[in-house]
CSV table of C-alpha atoms and ligand atoms in Angstrom, one decimal:
chain,number,residue,atom,x,y,z
A,422,MET,CA,78.7,88.0,84.4
A,423,LEU,CA,82.6,88.2,84.4
A,424,PRO,CA,84.0,91.6,82.9
A,425,ALA,CA,85.4,91.0,79.8
A,426,LEU,CA,89.2,91.0,80.3
A,427,PRO,CA,91.6,88.4,80.5
A,428,LYS,CA,92.1,86.1,82.7
A,429,ASP,CA,95.2,87.6,84.5
A,430,GLN,CA,93.2,90.7,85.7
A,431,LEU,CA,90.2,88.5,86.7
A,432,LEU,CA,92.2,86.5,89.0
A,433,ALA,CA,94.2,89.8,90.3
A,434,GLN,CA,90.3,91.2,90.9
A,435,CYS,CA,89.7,88.1,92.5
A,436,ARG,CA,92.5,88.3,94.9
A,437,LYS,CA,91.8,91.7,95.9
A,438,MET,CA,88.1,90.6,96.8
A,439,LEU,CA,89.1,87.9,98.5
A,440,LEU,CA,92.0,90.2,99.9
A,441,VAL,CA,89.3,92.8,101.1
A,442,ARG,CA,86.6,89.6,102.4
A,443,ARG,CA,89.8,87.8,104.6
A,444,PHE,CA,90.9,91.3,106.2
A,445,GLU,CA,87.5,92.2,106.8
A,446,GLU,CA,87.2,88.7,108.7
A,447,ARG,CA,90.5,89.2,110.3
A,448,LEU,CA,89.7,92.7,111.8
A,449,ILE,CA,86.4,91.4,113.1
A,450,GLY,CA,88.3,88.4,114.9
A,451,LEU,CA,90.5,91.0,116.2
A,452,HIS,CA,88.1,93.1,117.5
A,453,ARG,CA,86.4,90.7,119.1
A,454,GLU,CA,89.2,89.1,120.9
A,455,GLU,CA,89.6,92.9,122.2
A,456,ARG,CA,93.2,93.2,120.4
A,457,PHE,CA,92.0,96.6,119.8
A,458,ARG,CA,89.0,99.6,120.7
A,459,GLY,CA,87.1,101.9,118.7
A,460,HIS,CA,84.4,101.5,116.5
A,461,TYR,CA,84.6,100.2,112.3
A,462,HIS,CA,82.9,98.9,109.5
A,463,VAL,CA,83.8,96.4,107.2
A,464,TYR,CA,83.2,96.3,103.1
A,465,ILE,CA,82.0,93.0,103.1
A,466,GLY,CA,79.5,92.2,101.0
A,467,GLN,CA,80.5,95.3,98.7
A,468,GLU,CA,83.6,93.6,97.3
A,469,ALA,CA,82.1,92.9,93.4
A,470,THR,CA,81.3,96.9,93.4
A,471,GLY,CA,84.8,98.3,94.9
A,472,VAL,CA,86.7,96.0,92.7
A,473,PRO,CA,86.1,96.2,89.5
A,474,ALA,CA,85.3,100.2,89.6
A,475,ILE,CA,88.4,101.1,91.7
A,476,SER,CA,90.2,99.1,88.9
A,477,LEU,CA,89.1,101.3,86.1
A,478,LEU,CA,90.4,104.4,87.3
A,479,GLN,CA,93.8,106.1,86.7
A,480,PRO,CA,96.8,106.9,89.0
A,481,ASP,CA,96.3,110.4,89.7
A,482,ASP,CA,92.3,110.5,90.0
A,483,MET,CA,91.2,111.2,93.2
A,484,LEU,CA,89.1,109.1,95.3
A,485,PHE,CA,86.8,109.8,98.6
A,486,SER,CA,85.3,107.4,100.5
A,487,THR,CA,83.3,107.0,103.6
A,488,HIS,CA,82.9,105.0,107.3
A,489,ARG,CA,83.6,101.7,105.1
A,490,ASN,CA,86.9,102.6,103.1
A,491,HIS,CA,88.6,99.8,104.2
A,492,GLY,CA,87.7,97.8,100.8
A,493,HIS,CA,88.1,101.0,98.8
A,494,ILE,CA,92.1,101.2,99.9
A,495,LEU,CA,92.6,97.4,99.6
A,496,ALA,CA,91.1,97.6,96.4
A,497,ARG,CA,93.3,100.4,94.9
A,498,GLY,CA,96.1,98.5,95.8
A,499,GLY,CA,96.5,99.5,99.6
A,500,ASP,CA,99.0,97.8,101.7
A,501,PRO,CA,96.9,95.9,104.7
A,502,GLY,CA,99.8,96.1,107.0
A,503,ARG,CA,99.5,100.1,106.7
A,504,LEU,CA,95.5,100.3,106.4
A,505,LEU,CA,95.4,97.8,110.1
A,506,ALA,CA,98.0,100.2,111.7
A,507,GLU,CA,96.2,103.2,110.9
A,508,ILE,CA,93.1,101.5,112.5
A,509,LEU,CA,95.1,100.4,115.5
A,510,GLY,CA,96.2,104.3,115.9
A,511,ARG,CA,99.5,103.1,114.9
A,512,ARG,CA,102.9,105.2,113.8
A,513,ASP,CA,102.9,103.0,110.7
A,514,GLY,CA,99.5,103.7,109.2
A,515,TYR,CA,98.4,105.9,106.9
A,516,ASN,CA,97.9,109.0,108.3
A,517,ARG,CA,100.6,108.0,111.3
A,518,GLY,CA,97.5,106.7,112.9
A,519,LYS,CA,95.1,110.0,113.7
A,520,GLY,CA,93.2,109.0,111.3
A,521,GLY,CA,92.0,105.7,112.6
A,522,SER,CA,89.6,103.1,110.6
A,523,PHE,CA,86.7,105.8,109.8
A,524,HIS,CA,89.3,108.5,108.6
A,525,THR,CA,92.0,106.6,106.8
A,526,SER,CA,92.9,108.8,103.8
A,527,PRO,CA,96.0,107.2,101.7
A,528,ARG,CA,97.2,110.8,100.0
A,529,GLU,CA,99.5,108.5,97.7
A,530,LEU,CA,96.9,106.4,96.7
A,531,GLY,CA,94.8,109.2,95.6
A,532,PHE,CA,92.5,109.3,98.5
A,533,LEU,CA,91.8,112.8,99.6
A,534,GLN,CA,89.5,112.3,102.3
A,535,CYS,CA,87.6,109.5,103.7
A,536,SER,CA,85.2,110.6,106.7
A,537,GLY,CA,82.5,109.2,108.9
A,538,VAL,CA,80.8,112.3,108.0
A,539,VAL,CA,77.9,110.7,106.1
A,540,GLY,CA,77.9,112.7,102.9
A,541,GLY,CA,80.7,115.1,103.7
A,542,ILE,CA,82.8,113.8,100.8
A,543,LEU,CA,80.2,114.5,98.2
A,544,PRO,CA,80.6,118.6,98.5
A,545,LEU,CA,84.2,117.9,98.8
A,546,GLY,CA,84.9,115.4,95.1
A,547,THR,CA,82.7,117.8,93.6
A,548,GLY,CA,85.1,120.8,94.7
A,549,ALA,CA,87.9,118.6,93.2
A,550,ALA,CA,86.7,117.8,89.9
A,551,TYR,CA,85.9,121.6,89.8
A,552,ALA,CA,89.9,121.8,90.3
A,553,ALA,CA,90.8,119.6,88.4
A,554,LYS,CA,88.8,121.3,85.3
A,555,SER,CA,90.0,124.3,86.0
A,556,ARG,CA,93.3,122.9,85.8
A,557,ALA,CA,92.2,120.6,82.6
A,558,SER,CA,94.4,118.0,84.6
A,559,GLY,CA,92.5,115.5,82.9
A,560,GLN,CA,91.9,113.8,86.4
A,561,ILE,CA,88.3,112.8,87.4
A,562,ALA,CA,86.9,112.8,90.7
A,563,VAL,CA,85.2,109.8,92.2
A,564,CYS,CA,82.4,109.9,95.1
A,565,LEU,CA,81.5,106.2,96.8
A,566,PHE,CA,79.1,106.7,99.3
A,567,GLY,CA,76.0,104.6,101.0
A,568,ASP,CA,72.7,105.4,100.2
A,569,GLY,CA,72.2,107.1,103.5
A,570,ALA,CA,74.3,110.3,101.9
A,571,LEU,CA,71.7,111.4,99.8
A,572,GLU,CA,69.2,112.3,103.1
A,573,GLU,CA,72.0,115.0,103.3
A,574,GLY,CA,71.5,118.8,102.5
A,575,ALA,CA,74.8,119.4,100.8
A,576,VAL,CA,74.6,116.2,98.4
A,577,PRO,CA,71.9,118.5,96.3
A,578,GLU,CA,73.6,121.5,96.4
A,579,ALA,CA,76.7,119.3,94.8
A,580,PHE,CA,74.9,117.8,92.5
A,581,ASN,CA,73.2,121.0,90.9
A,582,LEU,CA,76.9,122.8,90.5
A,583,ALA,CA,78.5,119.6,89.2
A,584,SER,CA,75.4,119.3,86.6
A,585,LEU,CA,75.9,123.3,86.0
A,586,TRP,CA,79.5,123.5,85.5
A,587,LYS,CA,79.8,119.9,83.7
A,588,LEU,CA,82.3,118.7,86.3
A,589,PRO,CA,84.0,115.4,86.0
A,590,VAL,CA,83.0,113.4,88.6
A,591,LEU,CA,81.5,109.9,89.0
A,592,TYR,CA,79.0,109.7,92.2
A,593,LEU,CA,79.3,106.0,92.6
A,594,CYS,CA,76.4,104.6,95.3
A,595,GLU,CA,76.8,101.6,97.0
A,596,ASN,CA,73.0,100.7,98.0
A,597,ASN,CA,73.5,98.3,100.8
A,598,GLY,CA,70.1,97.4,101.3
A,599,LYS,CA,67.2,98.1,103.9
A,600,TYR,CA,67.7,97.4,107.5
A,601,GLY,CA,66.2,98.6,111.0
A,602,ALA,CA,63.5,100.5,111.7
A,603,GLY,CA,64.7,103.7,109.5
A,604,ASN,CA,63.1,103.0,106.6
A,605,ALA,CA,60.4,105.0,106.2
A,606,THR,CA,59.3,104.5,102.4
A,607,GLY,CA,59.6,100.5,102.6
A,608,ALA,CA,61.8,100.9,99.6
A,609,ALA,CA,65.0,98.3,99.2
A,610,GLN,CA,66.9,101.4,100.4
A,611,SER,CA,68.1,102.1,104.5
A,612,SER,CA,67.7,105.7,103.9
A,613,THR,CA,64.5,107.9,105.3
A,614,MET,CA,64.4,109.2,101.4
A,615,ALA,CA,60.9,110.6,100.0
A,616,VAL,CA,63.0,110.5,96.9
A,617,TYR,CA,62.5,106.5,95.3
A,618,PRO,CA,64.4,104.8,93.3
A,619,LEU,CA,67.6,106.9,94.3
A,620,THR,CA,68.5,107.7,90.9
A,621,GLU,CA,65.4,110.4,90.6
A,622,LEU,CA,67.5,112.9,92.7
A,623,PRO,CA,70.2,113.0,90.6
A,624,GLN,CA,68.5,112.9,87.4
A,625,ALA,CA,66.2,116.0,88.9
A,626,TYR,CA,69.3,117.8,88.3
A,627,LYS,CA,70.1,116.7,84.8
A,628,ILE,CA,73.0,113.9,85.9
A,629,PRO,CA,72.5,111.0,83.9
A,630,ALA,CA,72.2,108.2,86.7
A,631,ILE,CA,71.3,104.2,86.5
A,632,GLN,CA,71.3,101.4,88.8
A,633,VAL,CA,73.3,98.2,88.3
A,634,ASP,CA,73.6,94.8,90.6
A,635,GLY,CA,76.5,95.6,92.8
A,636,THR,CA,76.9,92.2,93.1
A,637,ASP,CA,77.7,91.9,89.1
A,638,ALA,CA,81.0,92.3,88.6
A,639,GLY,CA,80.2,92.3,85.0
A,640,ALA,CA,77.8,94.5,85.1
A,641,VAL,CA,79.6,96.9,87.9
A,642,HIS,CA,82.7,97.0,85.3
A,643,ASP,CA,80.1,98.1,82.1
A,644,ALA,CA,78.6,100.4,83.9
A,645,LEU,CA,81.5,102.2,85.4
A,646,ARG,CA,83.5,101.7,82.0
A,647,GLU,CA,80.5,103.6,80.0
A,648,SER,CA,80.2,106.4,82.6
A,649,ILE,CA,84.3,107.0,83.2
A,650,ASP,CA,84.7,107.3,79.3
A,651,ALA,CA,81.7,109.9,79.2
A,652,ILE,CA,83.2,112.2,82.0
A,653,ARG,CA,86.5,111.9,80.6
A,654,SER,CA,85.5,113.3,77.6
A,655,GLY,CA,83.8,116.2,79.1
A,656,TYR,CA,80.1,115.0,79.6
A,657,GLY,CA,79.7,115.8,83.0
A,658,PRO,CA,79.1,114.2,85.5
A,659,ARG,CA,77.3,110.6,86.2
A,660,PHE,CA,75.7,108.7,88.9
A,661,ILE,CA,75.5,104.8,90.0
A,662,GLU,CA,73.6,103.6,92.4
A,663,ALA,CA,74.9,100.0,92.9
A,664,GLN,CA,72.7,97.5,94.7
A,665,THR,CA,73.8,94.8,97.3
A,666,VAL,CA,71.9,93.2,99.8
A,667,ARG,CA,73.5,93.7,103.1
A,668,TRP,CA,75.6,91.3,104.5
A,669,PRO,CA,73.7,89.8,107.6
A,670,GLY,CA,76.8,89.9,109.9
A,671,SER,CA,76.8,93.6,109.3
A,672,GLU,CA,73.1,93.8,111.0
A,673,THR,CA,73.7,95.2,114.2
A,674,ASN,CA,76.7,97.9,114.9
A,675,TRP,CA,79.1,95.6,115.4
A,676,PRO,CA,79.9,93.3,112.6
A,677,VAL,CA,80.1,89.5,113.6
A,678,VAL,CA,81.2,86.8,110.9
A,679,LYS,CA,78.3,84.0,110.7
A,680,ALA,CA,80.4,81.6,108.3
A,681,PRO,CA,84.4,82.7,107.2
A,682,THR,CA,84.3,82.7,103.7
A,683,ALA,CA,86.0,79.2,101.8
A,684,VAL,CA,86.4,78.6,98.3
A,685,ASP,CA,83.8,75.5,99.0
A,686,LEU,CA,81.2,77.9,100.1
A,687,ALA,CA,80.9,78.9,96.6
A,688,TRP,CA,79.2,75.6,95.8
A,689,ASP,CA,78.3,74.2,99.1
A,690,VAL,CA,76.6,76.7,101.4
A,691,SER,CA,74.9,73.4,103.9
A,692,GLY,CA,77.8,74.1,106.6
A,693,VAL,CA,76.0,78.2,106.9
A,694,PRO,CA,73.6,78.6,109.3
A,695,GLU,CA,70.6,78.2,108.2
A,696,ASP,CA,69.3,81.7,109.1
A,697,VAL,CA,71.8,83.4,106.8
A,698,ARG,CA,71.9,80.9,104.1
A,699,ASP,CA,70.2,82.6,101.5
A,700,TRP,CA,72.8,85.6,101.5
A,701,TYR,CA,75.9,83.3,101.3
A,702,ARG,CA,74.1,81.5,98.4
A,703,ASP,CA,72.0,84.1,96.7
A,704,SER,CA,73.7,87.5,97.5
A,705,ASP,CA,77.9,86.6,98.5
A,706,PRO,CA,79.5,88.6,95.7
A,707,VAL,CA,82.9,87.3,96.0
A,708,LEU,CA,81.6,83.6,96.2
A,709,ARG,CA,79.4,84.6,92.8
A,710,PHE,CA,82.6,85.7,91.2
A,711,MET,CA,84.5,82.4,92.2
A,712,ARG,CA,81.5,80.6,91.0
A,713,GLU,CA,81.5,82.4,87.8
A,714,LEU,CA,85.7,81.9,87.3
A,715,VAL,CA,85.3,78.5,87.5
A,716,GLU,CA,82.3,77.7,85.1
A,717,SER,CA,83.8,80.0,82.4
A,718,GLY,CA,86.8,78.1,82.5
A,719,HIS,CA,89.2,80.7,84.1
A,720,THR,CA,90.2,78.5,86.7
A,721,ASP,CA,89.6,75.8,88.8
A,722,ARG,CA,88.6,75.1,92.7
A,723,GLU,CA,92.3,74.5,93.4
A,724,GLU,CA,93.7,77.1,91.8
A,725,LEU,CA,90.9,79.9,94.4
A,726,THR,CA,92.1,77.4,96.7
A,727,ILE,CA,95.7,78.2,96.2
A,728,LEU,CA,94.8,82.0,96.1
A,729,ASN,CA,92.8,82.2,99.2
A,730,ARG,CA,95.9,80.9,101.3
A,731,SER,CA,98.3,82.8,99.8
A,732,VAL,CA,95.3,85.8,100.4
A,733,ALA,CA,95.5,84.2,104.1
A,734,ASP,CA,99.1,84.7,104.3
A,735,GLN,CA,99.1,88.2,103.2
A,736,VAL,CA,96.5,89.1,105.9
A,737,GLU,CA,98.6,87.6,108.9
A,738,ALA,CA,101.8,89.2,107.6
A,739,ALA,CA,99.6,92.7,108.1
A,740,VAL,CA,98.2,92.3,111.3
A,741,ASP,CA,101.7,91.2,112.4
A,742,PHE,CA,102.7,94.5,111.1
A,743,GLY,CA,100.3,96.3,112.4
A,744,PHE,CA,100.8,94.8,116.2
A,745,ASP,CA,104.6,95.8,115.8
A,746,SER,CA,104.2,99.5,114.7
A,747,PRO,CA,104.9,101.5,117.9
A,748,TYR,CA,101.9,104.3,118.7
A,749,PRO,CA,103.1,107.8,117.8
A,750,GLU,CA,105.3,109.5,120.6
A,751,LEU,CA,103.2,112.4,122.3
A,752,GLY,CA,104.5,115.2,120.7
A,753,GLU,CA,103.0,114.4,117.5
A,754,ALA,CA,99.7,115.0,118.7
A,755,GLU,CA,100.2,118.4,117.6
A,756,THR,CA,101.9,118.0,114.1
A,757,ASP,CA,99.7,117.9,111.1
A,758,VAL,CA,96.9,119.2,112.6
A,759,PHE,CA,96.7,122.4,110.7
A,760,ALA,CA,97.1,122.5,107.5
A,761,ASP,CA,100.0,125.2,106.5
A,762,ALA,CA,99.1,127.5,103.9
A,763,ARG,CA,102.3,127.9,103.0
A,764,SER,CA,103.4,124.4,102.5
A,765,PRO,CA,102.8,122.8,99.2
A,766,VAL,CA,99.5,120.2,99.6
A,767,ARG,CA,101.0,117.1,100.7
B,1384,TPP,C1,76.2,113.6,109.3
B,1384,TPP,C2,76.4,112.1,110.0
B,1384,TPP,N1,74.8,111.7,110.5
B,1384,TPP,C3,74.7,110.9,111.3
B,1384,TPP,C4,75.3,110.1,110.7
B,1384,TPP,C5,75.6,108.5,111.8
B,1384,TPP,N2,75.3,107.7,110.7
B,1384,TPP,C6,77.0,106.6,110.9
B,1384,TPP,S1,76.8,105.3,109.5
B,1384,TPP,C7,75.2,106.0,109.2
B,1384,TPP,C8,74.4,105.3,108.3
B,1384,TPP,C9,74.7,105.6,106.9
B,1384,TPP,O1,74.0,104.8,105.6
B,1384,TPP,P1,75.4,105.1,104.4
B,1384,TPP,O2,75.2,106.0,104.1
B,1384,TPP,O3,73.8,103.7,103.5
B,1384,TPP,O4,76.0,104.0,104.8
B,1384,TPP,P2,76.0,101.9,105.3
B,1384,TPP,O5,76.1,102.1,106.6
B,1384,TPP,O6,75.0,101.7,105.0
B,1384,TPP,O7,76.9,101.7,104.4
B,1384,TPP,C10,74.4,107.3,110.3
B,1384,TPP,C11,73.6,107.4,109.9
B,1384,TPP,C12,77.0,110.1,110.9
B,1384,TPP,N3,77.7,109.5,110.6
B,1384,TPP,N4,77.5,111.1,110.0
B,1385,MG,MG1,73.4,101.9,103.4
C-alpha cells in the first residue's frame, strides 16, 4: 500500500527511491569498469524502508547508519555528487574523502556517524538520545542498522539504558534476510542469533517492538509515524524490524546488477534472468511502489518514464562531479583526524 500522502509527496518519494536505485546500479558499473577501488555495499532492495522512514524525521534529528548508508543519505536529501566524491576519496566528498563509502557521515544532514563497525552505532545513537533528553532539545536519534548488529554485545547494553532512562531513540532494524552459511537458527535472518524473532531482544528490555514489511512503503510509513510520535511524546525508545528479501545481486561480497531497473519491469519481468525473476516480481520495493502509484491513479507509466530519465541524468551529473573533484592535498592527511576538545562540535 502507498503512504497516505498527497501526489506530490508520493512522487517525491518515488524519485528518491529511483535515485537510490540508479545511483547504486551506476556505482556497481563504475566498480566493474575499475574506475574506483575498495569495498562498498549497496542499499538496493531496501528503498521502501529508508525513503518513507527518513521522510518523517525533522531537520534537526540525529541519524546513525552503517556500511549500507548510501540509500539513507540520499533519502535524507543528500547530494549524489558529493556522496560519490566521498566514495571515490575526493576533496568535494562529504568528509573531504576521508570517510569513504562505509563512513560517509554528512553532518549537515544530521548524520552524526555512519560506520562499518557492525553494531557500533547503537551505543552512539543511544548516547546522542541521552544528550538530547538532557538538553530537552526535542530531537530524536535514529539508528538504522542490519539484523547482524543485534549480535554485538554493546547492543543489549544500549537497549537497557535507553529503556531505563526513556531515551528518545528509534532503533530501525533492516532485516534483509538470510543468506550463506551464517544462519544457525534457520530463521529468516542472516544473523547468528539465538533469539527469534528479533523483536524479542528489545522486548526483553521493555522496548515496544514491531515487525513490518520493509517493501511496503505505506506500512513502513504508518509504523514509523506511530513510533516517532510516541518517542517525541516522551514514552522512550521504540524498535522496528523492517523485513526485506535480500536483493540477489548482493548475495556475494561484490554486487552484480542482474537486471537494470526500468519502469517496464514493474509490469513485465520476462526479460529478467529466470533464476532471479521471482525477486523482481515479488520483492522489489521500487517496482512495487511504481505499480501502486499507477494502479491508484496517481500517475501513469509515461510520467514515471520521464521521472526515471530525469533521475538517470541526475546520476550522470553526479558521476561527472565525483570524478572531476580532485584528490585532497597530501598535507590534509593530518587534518580533521582528532577532535579538538576546545573547538565547538562541527
Ligand atoms: C564488529 C564487526 N564485526 C564483523 C564485521 C564484518 N561484517 C561486515 S558486514 C557484516 C554483516 C552484517 O550483517 P547485517 O548487520 O545484517 O547487515 P547487512 O549487510 O545484511 O545489511 C559483517 C559481519 C564488521 N564490519 N564489524
Ligand atoms: Mg542483514
